[in-house]
């Protein structure tokens, strides 16, 4: 979990926050900002666990609907992967 939070903090810092930081920002300041991003992302994750836990049937319905779409996409991928003739052009 630590690696995931650190990765999220690094990506958020490099992609969004570093453009607003001054050029002469010290490594100590960058480290502090990334630690704060880690804390914020961690708190958001914990809050989302409680939100999803209380949703119940809505979450199950969303997963079921998404599963039907993912299943169809996987079937098309598997057909093209295992049967090269499905990818060929008709002459």
PDB file of N, CA, C and O in Angstrom, residues 1-13 33-46:
ATOM      1  N   UNK A   1       0.824  -1.182   0.000  1.00  0.00           N
ATOM      2  CA  UNK A   1       0.000   0.000   0.000  1.00  0.00           C
ATOM      3  C   UNK A   1       0.869   1.247   0.000  1.00  0.00           C
ATOM      4  O   UNK A   1       0.526   2.246  -0.623  1.00  0.00           O
ATOM      5  N   UNK A   2       1.998   1.178   0.677  1.00  0.00           N
ATOM      6  CA  UNK A   2       2.905   2.320   0.734  1.00  0.00           C
ATOM      7  C   UNK A   2       3.435   2.669  -0.655  1.00  0.00           C
ATOM      8  O   UNK A   2       3.513   3.854  -1.009  1.00  0.00           O
ATOM      9  N   UNK A   3       3.757   1.653  -1.425  1.00  0.00           N
ATOM     10  CA  UNK A   3       4.270   1.905  -2.778  1.00  0.00           C
ATOM     11  C   UNK A   3       3.207   2.566  -3.649  1.00  0.00           C
ATOM     12  O   UNK A   3       3.513   3.475  -4.426  1.00  0.00           O
ATOM     13  N   UNK A   4       1.971   2.139  -3.508  1.00  0.00           N
ATOM     14  CA  UNK A   4       0.884   2.733  -4.276  1.00  0.00           C
ATOM     15  C   UNK A   4       0.656   4.191  -3.914  1.00  0.00           C
ATOM     16  O   UNK A   4       0.456   5.041  -4.787  1.00  0.00           O
ATOM     17  N   UNK A   5       0.682   4.491  -2.622  1.00  0.00           N
ATOM     18  CA  UNK A   5       0.502   5.881  -2.190  1.00  0.00           C
ATOM     19  C   UNK A   5       1.659   6.758  -2.643  1.00  0.00           C
ATOM     20  O   UNK A   5       1.460   7.890  -3.091  1.00  0.00           O
ATOM     21  N   UNK A   6       2.877   6.241  -2.529  1.00  0.00           N
ATOM     22  CA  UNK A   6       4.042   7.014  -2.967  1.00  0.00           C
ATOM     23  C   UNK A   6       4.021   7.244  -4.472  1.00  0.00           C
ATOM     24  O   UNK A   6       4.389   8.322  -4.950  1.00  0.00           O
ATOM     25  N   UNK A   7       3.592   6.250  -5.214  1.00  0.00           N
ATOM     26  CA  UNK A   7       3.503   6.402  -6.662  1.00  0.00           C
ATOM     27  C   UNK A   7       2.452   7.439  -7.028  1.00  0.00           C
ATOM     28  O   UNK A   7       2.680   8.302  -7.881  1.00  0.00           O
ATOM     29  N   UNK A   8       1.305   7.374  -6.377  1.00  0.00           N
ATOM     30  CA  UNK A   8       0.251   8.360  -6.631  1.00  0.00           C
ATOM     31  C   UNK A   8       0.733   9.765  -6.282  1.00  0.00           C
ATOM     32  O   UNK A   8       0.483  10.721  -7.030  1.00  0.00           O
ATOM     33  N   UNK A   9       1.448   9.898  -5.167  1.00  0.00           N
ATOM     34  CA  UNK A   9       1.962  11.212  -4.775  1.00  0.00           C
ATOM     35  C   UNK A   9       2.972  11.729  -5.786  1.00  0.00           C
ATOM     36  O   UNK A   9       2.949  12.908  -6.157  1.00  0.00           O
ATOM     37  N   UNK A  10       3.851  10.861  -6.251  1.00  0.00           N
ATOM     38  CA  UNK A  10       4.847  11.275  -7.239  1.00  0.00           C
ATOM     39  C   UNK A  10       4.217  11.709  -8.545  1.00  0.00           C
ATOM     40  O   UNK A  10       4.606  12.728  -9.133  1.00  0.00           O
ATOM     41  N   UNK A  11       3.240  10.967  -9.004  1.00  0.00           N
ATOM     42  CA  UNK A  11       2.569  11.305 -10.256  1.00  0.00           C
ATOM     43  C   UNK A  11       1.794  12.610 -10.117  1.00  0.00           C
ATOM     44  O   UNK A  11       1.861  13.485 -10.984  1.00  0.00           O
ATOM     45  N   UNK A  12       1.049  12.754  -9.024  1.00  0.00           N
ATOM     46  CA  UNK A  12       0.297  13.991  -8.810  1.00  0.00           C
ATOM     47  C   UNK A  12       1.226  15.198  -8.715  1.00  0.00           C
ATOM     48  O   UNK A  12       0.935  16.266  -9.256  1.00  0.00           O
ATOM     49  N   UNK A  13       2.349  15.022  -8.038  1.00  0.00           N
ATOM     50  CA  UNK A  13       3.283  16.139  -7.906  1.00  0.00           C
ATOM     51  C   UNK A  13       3.880  16.516  -9.260  1.00  0.00           C
ATOM     52  O   UNK A  13       3.880  17.673  -9.647  1.00  0.00           O
ATOM     53  N   UNK A  33       5.892  18.357   0.412  1.00  0.00           N
ATOM     54  CA  UNK A  33       4.676  18.416  -0.402  1.00  0.00           C
ATOM     55  C   UNK A  33       4.227  17.006  -0.779  1.00  0.00           C
ATOM     56  O   UNK A  33       3.031  16.677  -0.704  1.00  0.00           O
ATOM     57  N   UNK A  34       5.169  16.162  -1.164  1.00  0.00           N
ATOM     58  CA  UNK A  34       4.800  14.792  -1.543  1.00  0.00           C
ATOM     59  C   UNK A  34       4.279  13.993  -0.351  1.00  0.00           C
ATOM     60  O   UNK A  34       3.371  13.165  -0.489  1.00  0.00           O
ATOM     61  N   UNK A  35       4.821  14.248   0.841  1.00  0.00           N
ATOM     62  CA  UNK A  35       4.305  13.574   2.043  1.00  0.00           C
ATOM     63  C   UNK A  35       2.882  14.017   2.335  1.00  0.00           C
ATOM     64  O   UNK A  35       2.029  13.204   2.711  1.00  0.00           O
ATOM     65  N   UNK A  36       2.609  15.295   2.150  1.00  0.00           N
ATOM     66  CA  UNK A  36       1.247  15.789   2.372  1.00  0.00           C
ATOM     67  C   UNK A  36       0.271  15.210   1.344  1.00  0.00           C
ATOM     68  O   UNK A  36      -0.862  14.871   1.677  1.00  0.00           O
ATOM     69  N   UNK A  37       0.741  15.072   0.105  1.00  0.00           N
ATOM     70  CA  UNK A  37      -0.101  14.439  -0.920  1.00  0.00           C
ATOM     71  C   UNK A  37      -0.394  12.992  -0.530  1.00  0.00           C
ATOM     72  O   UNK A  37      -1.520  12.514  -0.685  1.00  0.00           O
ATOM     73  N   UNK A  38       0.613  12.291   0.006  1.00  0.00           N
ATOM     74  CA  UNK A  38       0.424  10.903   0.463  1.00  0.00           C
ATOM     75  C   UNK A  38      -0.645  10.838   1.547  1.00  0.00           C
ATOM     76  O   UNK A  38      -1.519   9.960   1.514  1.00  0.00           O
ATOM     77  N   UNK A  39      -0.593  11.749   2.487  1.00  0.00           N
ATOM     78  CA  UNK A  39      -1.579  11.766   3.574  1.00  0.00           C
ATOM     79  C   UNK A  39      -2.974  12.032   3.009  1.00  0.00           C
ATOM     80  O   UNK A  39      -3.944  11.348   3.375  1.00  0.00           O
ATOM     81  N   UNK A  40      -3.084  13.000   2.122  1.00  0.00           N
ATOM     82  CA  UNK A  40      -4.387  13.346   1.554  1.00  0.00           C
ATOM     83  C   UNK A  40      -4.962  12.179   0.753  1.00  0.00           C
ATOM     84  O   UNK A  40      -6.139  11.823   0.894  1.00  0.00           O
ATOM     85  N   UNK A  41      -4.139  11.551  -0.085  1.00  0.00           N
ATOM     86  CA  UNK A  41      -4.608  10.409  -0.882  1.00  0.00           C
ATOM     87  C   UNK A  41      -5.006   9.252   0.031  1.00  0.00           C
ATOM     88  O   UNK A  41      -6.017   8.577  -0.202  1.00  0.00           O
ATOM     89  N   UNK A  42      -4.246   9.021   1.095  1.00  0.00           N
ATOM     90  CA  UNK A  42      -4.579   7.964   2.051  1.00  0.00           C
ATOM     91  C   UNK A  42      -5.909   8.208   2.736  1.00  0.00           C
ATOM     92  O   UNK A  42      -6.731   7.297   2.883  1.00  0.00           O
ATOM     93  N   UNK A  43      -6.148   9.452   3.157  1.00  0.00           N
ATOM     94  CA  UNK A  43      -7.413   9.786   3.810  1.00  0.00           C
ATOM     95  C   UNK A  43      -8.575   9.623   2.830  1.00  0.00           C
ATOM     96  O   UNK A  43      -9.629   9.091   3.188  1.00  0.00           O
ATOM     97  N   UNK A  44      -8.381  10.054   1.590  1.00  0.00           N
ATOM     98  CA  UNK A  44      -9.434   9.899   0.576  1.00  0.00           C
ATOM     99  C   UNK A  44      -9.738   8.419   0.361  1.00  0.00           C
ATOM    100  O   UNK A  44     -10.913   8.030   0.253  1.00  0.00           O
ATOM    101  N   UNK A  45      -8.716   7.580   0.315  1.00  0.00           N
ATOM    102  CA  UNK A  45      -8.940   6.137   0.139  1.00  0.00           C
ATOM    103  C   UNK A  45      -9.740   5.549   1.291  1.00  0.00           C
ATOM    104  O   UNK A  45     -10.660   4.747   1.083  1.00  0.00           O
ATOM    105  N   UNK A  46      -9.402   5.932   2.527  1.00  0.00           N
ATOM    106  CA  UNK A  46     -10.122   5.413   3.692  1.00  0.00           C
ATOM    107  C   UNK A  46     -11.578   5.878   3.674  1.00  0.00           C
ATOM    108  O   UNK A  46     -12.499   5.100   3.944  1.00  0.00           O
TER     109      UNK A  46
END
